Amino acid sequence: MELKRVVVTGLGTINALGHNVAETWENLKNGISGCDKITQFDASKFKTQIACEIKNYDVTQWIPKQDARKMDRYAQYGVIAAMEAMEDSGLVVGQFDSDRAGVIWGSGIGGLQTFQDEVQAYIANGKVPRFNPFFIPKMIADIASGHISIKYDLRGPNFTTVSACASSANALVDAFNYIRLGHADIFIAGGSEAPVTEASVGGFNAMHAISTRNDDPKTASRPFDKDRDGFVIGEGGAALVLEEYEHAVKRGARIYAEFVGGGLTADAHHITAPHPEGRGAAKVMQFALRDAGMKPEDLDYVNLHGTSTGLGDIAETKAVKEVFGDYAYQLSISSTKSMHGHLLGGTGAMEALVSVLAIKHGIIPPTINQFNLEPEIDPKLDFTFLKAKQRQIRSALSNTFGFGGHNVSVIFKKI
């Protein structure tokens, strides 16, 4: 069968670098770090006391208080990102077929703060079990997609993908496939996470997974640096409006880029560590290229997963060299997690959004906080260290990998 073409017609985000796409892109271009001391709880007793929190967050700027109190912060972030993406797309409810429009959202954890709060309150109360009637609908990982579909009367496919840090990239690939197979015209796809909680920080500390560079938060996330000591937790969400090409053209939509391919693999190696040779990472990029009908040399930019972890950074660069061969040295690559942090289940959508903006503006966002390159990493690769650079970008690939060995790559092309 002939597959439909899929394009990006709307973008939205809220994260540590900005309350919208414009603020975020400006700070990305300028190499700004969103990391600082944790303010959402007293982190003084934790090994890690820093995170990429959203600054000056007041949910009532976007969502009425009576509605917001029924949502965990992860769902609030999802709705806020979707609101910007829908406005950006120019889509108006009632002017498209709602039965052919849906939501696929990704979250690796869901309402962790809600779960933590309710359990703490139950333990403190002791004698009589009292729970908030919104406990379950605030906590469950699928509820953000439900809120978004209700807000915009989107009656097509609606569900949430959960694959740890690959969750929202999985959501994008699923939405892409529904549209190109002709089952829908429009999707709001993306993901969100609100992991700046005691439980999350404590859990990642126990794994020695996150940075403890509390004395210098702005340089804590150091992808590919020999002194990196783990990733930095980030919060927020990102949404992309994906649309069937002819549907978008017919309504005169502004098109950012074409979504041309996606790949999914598993490392089948370890619950938290990547395969040391980047086996799954290499395969997922190859599968995405094959799905897009592209050769490695058709790409100009790769947004790396690049978490600032000891094993992950090395494995991913090995995979890039395996897939691209000598052409790897002509690629521009970078890890924007060095600025916005690791949004866990929301990170795939966040970095897909960054990749689309890179194509639109012809700018490679940098990898900041590079001081001493990890000796096991090839210094001839162009990591776009410290400063953004201009480059004509025909197409961009974004990698996202998650605990459990989940790997997703997505490819966007200039149109």
Coordinates of C-alpha atoms in Angstrom, one line a residue:
M1 CA 0.0 0.0 0.0
E2 CA 1.0 3.6 -0.5
L3 CA 1.9 5.2 2.8
K4 CA 0.7 8.7 3.6
R5 CA 3.2 11.5 4.3
V6 CA 3.4 12.9 7.8
V7 CA 4.4 16.5 8.7
V8 CA 4.9 18.6 11.8
T9 CA 2.5 21.5 11.9
G10 CA 2.6 22.6 15.6
L11 CA 5.1 22.7 18.5
G12 CA 4.7 23.3 22.2
T13 CA 6.9 22.9 25.3
I14 CA 7.4 23.9 28.9
N15 CA 10.7 23.0 30.5
A16 CA 13.6 24.4 32.5
L17 CA 14.7 26.6 29.6
G18 CA 11.4 28.3 29.0
H19 CA 7.6 28.4 29.3
N20 CA 7.2 28.1 25.5
V21 CA 9.0 27.2 22.3
A22 CA 10.4 30.7 21.6
E23 CA 12.0 31.0 25.1
T24 CA 13.4 27.5 24.9
W25 CA 15.0 27.9 21.5
E26 CA 16.6 31.2 22.5
N27 CA 18.2 29.6 25.5
L28 CA 19.3 26.5 23.6
K29 CA 21.0 28.7 20.9
N30 CA 22.8 30.6 23.6
G31 CA 24.0 27.5 25.5
I32 CA 22.1 28.3 28.7
S33 CA 21.9 25.7 31.5
G34 CA 18.5 25.2 33.2
C35 CA 20.1 23.5 36.2
D36 CA 19.9 25.0 39.7
K37 CA 19.2 24.1 43.3
I38 CA 16.0 22.1 43.9
T39 CA 13.2 24.3 45.3
Q40 CA 10.2 21.9 45.2
F41 CA 11.2 20.2 48.4
D42 CA 14.0 20.3 51.0
A43 CA 16.8 18.4 49.3
S44 CA 19.5 19.2 51.9
K45 CA 19.5 15.6 53.1
F46 CA 19.9 14.1 49.7
K47 CA 23.2 13.4 47.8
T48 CA 21.7 15.3 44.9
Q49 CA 20.3 18.7 45.6
I50 CA 20.0 20.0 42.0
A51 CA 17.7 19.6 39.0
C52 CA 16.4 21.3 35.9
E53 CA 13.2 22.7 37.4
I54 CA 10.7 24.9 35.5
K55 CA 11.3 28.4 36.7
N56 CA 8.5 30.7 38.1
Y57 CA 5.9 28.0 37.6
D58 CA 2.3 29.1 38.2
V59 CA -0.1 26.6 36.7
T60 CA -3.0 29.2 36.7
Q61 CA -1.3 31.1 33.9
W62 CA -2.5 28.3 31.7
I63 CA -5.1 26.1 33.6
P64 CA -7.8 27.3 35.9
K65 CA -7.1 26.4 39.6
Q66 CA -10.1 24.2 40.0
D67 CA -9.0 22.1 37.0
A68 CA -5.3 22.1 37.8
R69 CA -5.9 20.6 41.3
K70 CA -7.2 17.5 39.6
M71 CA -4.0 17.0 37.8
D72 CA -0.5 15.8 38.8
R73 CA 2.2 18.2 37.6
Y74 CA 3.2 15.8 34.9
A75 CA -0.3 16.1 33.4
Q76 CA -0.3 19.8 33.8
Y77 CA 2.9 20.0 31.8
G78 CA 1.4 17.8 29.1
V79 CA -1.7 20.0 28.8
I80 CA 0.3 23.2 28.7
A81 CA 2.6 21.8 26.0
A82 CA -0.4 20.6 24.0
M83 CA -2.1 24.0 24.3
E84 CA 0.8 25.8 22.7
A85 CA 1.2 23.1 20.0
M86 CA -2.5 23.3 19.0
E87 CA -2.4 27.1 18.9
D88 CA 0.8 27.0 16.9
S89 CA -0.8 24.6 14.4
G90 CA -3.8 26.8 13.6
L91 CA -6.1 23.9 14.0
V92 CA -9.6 24.9 15.3
V93 CA -11.9 22.4 17.0
G94 CA -15.0 21.9 14.8
Q95 CA -13.1 22.6 11.6
F96 CA -11.6 19.1 11.3
D97 CA -12.9 15.5 11.7
S98 CA -12.5 14.8 15.4
D99 CA -13.0 11.1 14.8
R100 CA -9.7 11.1 12.8
A101 CA -7.7 13.1 15.4
G102 CA -6.1 11.6 18.5
V103 CA -3.6 11.8 21.2
I104 CA -0.6 9.5 21.9
W105 CA 1.4 10.6 25.0
G106 CA 4.4 9.2 26.7
S107 CA 5.4 9.2 30.4
G108 CA 7.7 6.9 32.1
I109 CA 6.4 7.4 35.6
G110 CA 3.1 9.3 35.6
G111 CA 1.9 11.0 38.8
L112 CA 4.8 10.2 41.1
Q113 CA 4.3 13.2 43.4
T114 CA 0.6 12.4 43.8
F115 CA 1.4 8.8 44.7
Q116 CA 4.1 10.0 47.2
D117 CA 1.8 12.6 48.8
E118 CA -1.1 10.2 49.3
V119 CA 1.0 7.4 50.8
Q120 CA 2.7 9.9 53.2
A121 CA -0.7 11.3 54.2
Y122 CA -2.1 7.8 54.8
I123 CA 0.9 6.8 57.0
A124 CA 0.7 10.1 58.9
N125 CA -3.0 9.6 59.6
G126 CA -2.6 6.1 60.7
K127 CA -6.0 5.0 62.1
V128 CA -8.4 5.7 59.3
P129 CA -7.6 5.4 55.6
R130 CA -8.5 8.6 53.9
F131 CA -7.5 9.1 50.3
N132 CA -8.2 12.0 47.8
P133 CA -10.9 11.0 45.4
F134 CA -8.6 12.3 42.6
F135 CA -5.7 10.1 43.8
I136 CA -6.1 7.4 41.1
P137 CA -7.0 9.7 38.1
K138 CA -4.1 12.0 39.0
M139 CA -1.6 9.2 39.4
I140 CA -2.2 7.0 36.4
A141 CA 0.3 7.5 33.5
D142 CA -2.4 7.6 30.8
I143 CA -4.4 10.5 32.2
A144 CA -2.4 13.3 30.4
S145 CA -3.6 12.0 27.1
G146 CA -7.1 11.8 28.4
H147 CA -7.1 15.5 29.5
I148 CA -5.7 16.6 26.2
S149 CA -8.3 14.7 24.2
I150 CA -11.1 16.0 26.3
K151 CA -9.9 19.6 26.0
Y152 CA -9.8 19.4 22.2
D153 CA -12.6 16.9 21.5
L154 CA -10.1 14.5 19.9
R155 CA -12.0 11.2 19.5
G156 CA -9.5 9.1 17.6
P157 CA -6.9 6.8 19.0
N158 CA -5.9 7.8 22.6
F159 CA -3.4 6.1 24.7
T160 CA 0.0 6.4 26.5
T161 CA 3.2 4.7 25.8
V162 CA 5.5 3.6 28.7
S163 CA 9.1 2.6 27.8
A164 CA 11.0 4.6 30.5
C165 CA 13.0 7.4 28.9
A166 CA 12.0 6.3 25.4
S167 CA 8.3 6.7 26.2
S168 CA 7.5 9.9 24.3
A169 CA 9.7 8.9 21.3
N170 CA 7.6 5.7 21.1
A171 CA 4.5 7.9 21.2
L172 CA 5.7 9.9 18.2
V173 CA 6.5 6.7 16.2
D174 CA 3.0 5.3 17.0
A175 CA 1.3 8.5 15.9
F176 CA 3.4 8.6 12.8
N177 CA 2.4 5.1 11.9
Y178 CA -1.3 5.7 12.5
I179 CA -1.3 8.6 10.1
R180 CA 0.8 7.1 7.3
L181 CA -1.3 4.0 7.4
G182 CA -4.4 6.1 6.8
H183 CA -6.1 5.6 10.1
A184 CA -6.0 9.2 11.2
D185 CA -5.3 12.7 10.0
I186 CA -4.0 14.5 13.1
F187 CA -2.3 13.6 16.3
I188 CA -1.1 15.5 19.3
A189 CA 1.9 13.4 20.3
G190 CA 4.6 13.9 22.9
G191 CA 5.3 13.4 26.5
S192 CA 5.8 14.9 29.9
E193 CA 7.3 14.1 33.3
A194 CA 7.4 15.6 36.8
P195 CA 10.2 13.7 38.5
V196 CA 11.6 16.4 40.8
T197 CA 10.4 14.6 43.9
E198 CA 11.9 13.0 47.0
A199 CA 11.1 9.5 45.8
S200 CA 12.7 10.1 42.4
V201 CA 15.8 11.8 43.6
G202 CA 16.3 9.2 46.3
G203 CA 15.8 6.4 43.9
F204 CA 18.2 7.7 41.3
N205 CA 20.7 8.5 44.1
A206 CA 20.5 4.8 45.2
M207 CA 21.5 3.8 41.7
H208 CA 24.3 6.4 41.5
A209 CA 22.7 7.6 38.3
I210 CA 22.4 11.3 38.8
S211 CA 24.9 14.1 39.3
T212 CA 25.9 15.2 42.8
R213 CA 27.7 18.3 41.6
N214 CA 25.7 20.4 44.0
D215 CA 28.3 23.2 44.3
D216 CA 28.2 23.9 40.6
P217 CA 24.7 23.2 39.2
K218 CA 25.2 24.9 35.8
T219 CA 28.0 22.6 34.8
A220 CA 26.5 19.4 36.4
S221 CA 25.3 17.9 33.1
R222 CA 28.5 17.1 31.2
P223 CA 27.9 14.7 28.3
F224 CA 31.1 13.1 27.0
D225 CA 33.3 14.8 29.6
K226 CA 35.6 12.5 31.5
D227 CA 34.5 14.0 34.8
R228 CA 30.8 13.5 34.2
D229 CA 29.1 11.9 37.2
G230 CA 25.5 11.2 36.0
F231 CA 22.6 12.8 34.4
V232 CA 20.6 15.8 35.7
I233 CA 16.9 15.3 36.3
G234 CA 14.7 17.7 34.2
E235 CA 11.0 18.3 34.2
G236 CA 8.4 19.5 31.7
G237 CA 6.9 18.3 28.5
A238 CA 6.9 18.7 24.7
A239 CA 4.1 18.3 22.1
L240 CA 4.2 18.0 18.4
V241 CA 1.1 18.2 16.2
L242 CA 1.6 15.6 13.5
E243 CA -0.6 15.8 10.4
E244 CA -1.2 14.0 7.1
Y245 CA 0.5 16.0 4.4
E246 CA -2.4 16.6 2.1
H247 CA -4.6 17.5 5.0
A248 CA -2.1 20.1 6.2
V249 CA -1.7 21.5 2.6
K250 CA -5.4 21.7 2.0
R251 CA -5.9 23.9 5.1
G252 CA -2.9 26.1 4.3
A253 CA -0.9 25.0 7.4
R254 CA 2.6 26.1 8.2
I255 CA 4.8 23.0 7.9
Y256 CA 8.0 22.8 10.1
A257 CA 9.4 19.5 8.7
E258 CA 8.4 16.1 7.4
F259 CA 8.5 13.1 9.7
V260 CA 10.0 10.5 7.5
G261 CA 11.1 7.5 9.6
G262 CA 11.2 5.8 13.0
G263 CA 13.1 2.8 14.4
L264 CA 12.6 0.7 17.6
T265 CA 14.9 -1.9 19.1
A266 CA 15.8 -3.5 22.4
D267 CA 19.3 -4.0 23.8
A268 CA 18.2 -7.3 25.4
H269 CA 21.2 -6.8 27.7
H270 CA 20.6 -5.3 31.1
I271 CA 17.8 -3.5 33.0
T272 CA 19.6 -0.2 33.4
A273 CA 22.9 -0.3 31.5
P274 CA 23.2 0.0 27.7
H275 CA 25.0 -2.7 25.6
P276 CA 28.7 -1.7 25.9
E277 CA 29.2 -1.7 22.1
G278 CA 25.9 0.2 21.5
R279 CA 24.3 -2.8 19.8
G280 CA 20.7 -1.7 20.1
A281 CA 21.6 2.0 19.5
A282 CA 23.3 1.2 16.2
K283 CA 20.4 -1.0 15.0
V284 CA 17.7 1.5 15.9
M285 CA 19.5 4.2 13.8
Q286 CA 19.9 1.8 11.0
F287 CA 16.2 0.8 11.2
A288 CA 15.1 4.4 11.2
L289 CA 17.2 5.2 8.2
R290 CA 15.8 2.2 6.3
D291 CA 12.2 3.2 7.3
A292 CA 12.9 6.7 5.9
G293 CA 14.4 5.3 2.7
M294 CA 17.6 7.3 3.5
K295 CA 21.3 6.6 3.4
P296 CA 23.6 7.7 6.3
E297 CA 25.0 10.5 4.3
D298 CA 21.6 12.0 3.8
L299 CA 21.7 13.2 7.5
D300 CA 23.3 16.4 8.7
Y301 CA 22.5 16.4 12.5
V302 CA 22.0 13.8 15.2
N303 CA 20.5 14.8 18.5
L304 CA 22.2 12.3 20.8
H305 CA 20.6 10.7 23.8
G306 CA 23.8 11.9 25.5
T307 CA 22.8 11.6 29.2
S308 CA 26.2 12.4 30.8
T309 CA 26.5 8.9 32.2
G310 CA 29.7 6.8 32.1
L311 CA 28.5 3.9 30.1
G312 CA 25.8 5.5 27.9
D313 CA 27.9 8.3 26.3
I314 CA 30.6 5.8 25.2
A315 CA 28.2 3.2 23.9
E316 CA 26.2 5.8 21.8
T317 CA 29.3 7.3 20.2
K318 CA 30.4 3.8 19.2
A319 CA 27.0 3.2 17.7
V320 CA 27.3 6.5 15.7
K321 CA 30.6 5.5 14.2
E322 CA 29.3 2.0 13.4
V323 CA 26.3 3.3 11.5
F324 CA 27.9 6.3 9.8
G325 CA 31.4 5.1 9.2
D326 CA 33.7 7.7 7.8
Y327 CA 30.7 10.0 7.2
A328 CA 30.4 10.3 11.0
Y329 CA 33.1 12.9 11.0
Q330 CA 31.0 15.1 8.7
L331 CA 27.9 14.9 10.9
S332 CA 27.0 17.6 13.5
I333 CA 26.0 15.9 16.7
S334 CA 25.1 17.3 20.1
S335 CA 23.4 16.5 23.4
T336 CA 20.9 19.2 24.5
K337 CA 20.4 17.4 27.8
S338 CA 23.4 19.4 28.8
M339 CA 21.0 22.4 29.0
H340 CA 17.4 21.2 29.6
G341 CA 18.3 18.1 31.6
H342 CA 16.8 14.6 31.2
L343 CA 13.0 14.8 31.1
L344 CA 12.9 11.0 31.4
G345 CA 9.6 9.9 29.7
G346 CA 9.3 13.4 28.1
T347 CA 12.8 13.6 26.8
G348 CA 12.2 11.9 23.4
A349 CA 9.5 14.5 22.5
M350 CA 11.6 17.3 23.8
E351 CA 14.6 16.4 21.7
A352 CA 12.4 15.7 18.6
L353 CA 11.1 19.2 19.0
V354 CA 14.7 20.5 19.2
S355 CA 15.6 18.6 16.1
V356 CA 12.7 20.1 14.2
L357 CA 13.7 23.6 15.3
A358 CA 17.3 22.9 14.2
I359 CA 16.1 22.1 10.7
K360 CA 13.8 25.1 10.6
H361 CA 16.4 27.6 11.7
G362 CA 19.6 26.0 10.3
I363 CA 21.3 26.0 13.7
I364 CA 22.9 23.1 15.6
P365 CA 22.3 23.6 19.3
P366 CA 25.5 23.0 21.4
T367 CA 26.6 20.5 23.9
I368 CA 27.7 22.7 26.8
N369 CA 29.9 21.9 29.8
Q370 CA 32.8 20.3 27.9
F371 CA 36.0 20.6 29.8
N372 CA 38.0 17.4 29.3
L373 CA 36.8 14.9 26.7
E374 CA 36.3 11.3 27.8
P375 CA 39.5 9.4 26.6
E376 CA 37.4 6.6 25.2
I377 CA 35.4 8.9 22.9
D378 CA 36.7 9.9 19.4
P379 CA 37.8 13.5 19.5
K380 CA 37.3 13.9 15.8
L381 CA 33.6 13.7 16.1
D382 CA 31.8 17.1 15.9
F383 CA 29.9 17.3 19.2
T384 CA 29.2 21.1 18.7
F385 CA 30.8 21.7 22.0
L386 CA 30.1 24.9 23.9
K387 CA 28.7 27.0 21.1
A388 CA 25.8 26.7 18.6
K389 CA 26.7 26.8 14.9
Q390 CA 24.9 27.6 11.7
R391 CA 24.5 24.8 9.2
Q392 CA 22.1 23.9 6.4
I393 CA 20.2 20.9 7.8
R394 CA 18.5 18.6 5.3
S395 CA 17.5 16.1 7.9
A396 CA 18.0 15.3 11.5
L397 CA 17.8 12.1 13.6
S398 CA 17.0 12.1 17.3
N399 CA 18.0 9.2 19.6
T400 CA 16.2 8.2 22.8
F401 CA 17.1 5.2 25.0
G402 CA 15.5 4.0 28.2
F403 CA 15.9 1.6 31.2
G404 CA 14.9 -1.9 30.1
G405 CA 17.0 -1.5 26.9
H406 CA 14.3 0.4 25.0
N407 CA 15.7 2.3 22.0
V408 CA 13.9 4.7 19.6
S409 CA 15.2 6.9 16.8
V410 CA 13.1 9.4 14.8
I411 CA 14.0 11.2 11.6
F412 CA 12.7 14.6 10.3
K413 CA 13.5 16.2 7.0
K414 CA 13.3 19.7 5.6
I415 CA 10.4 20.2 3.3

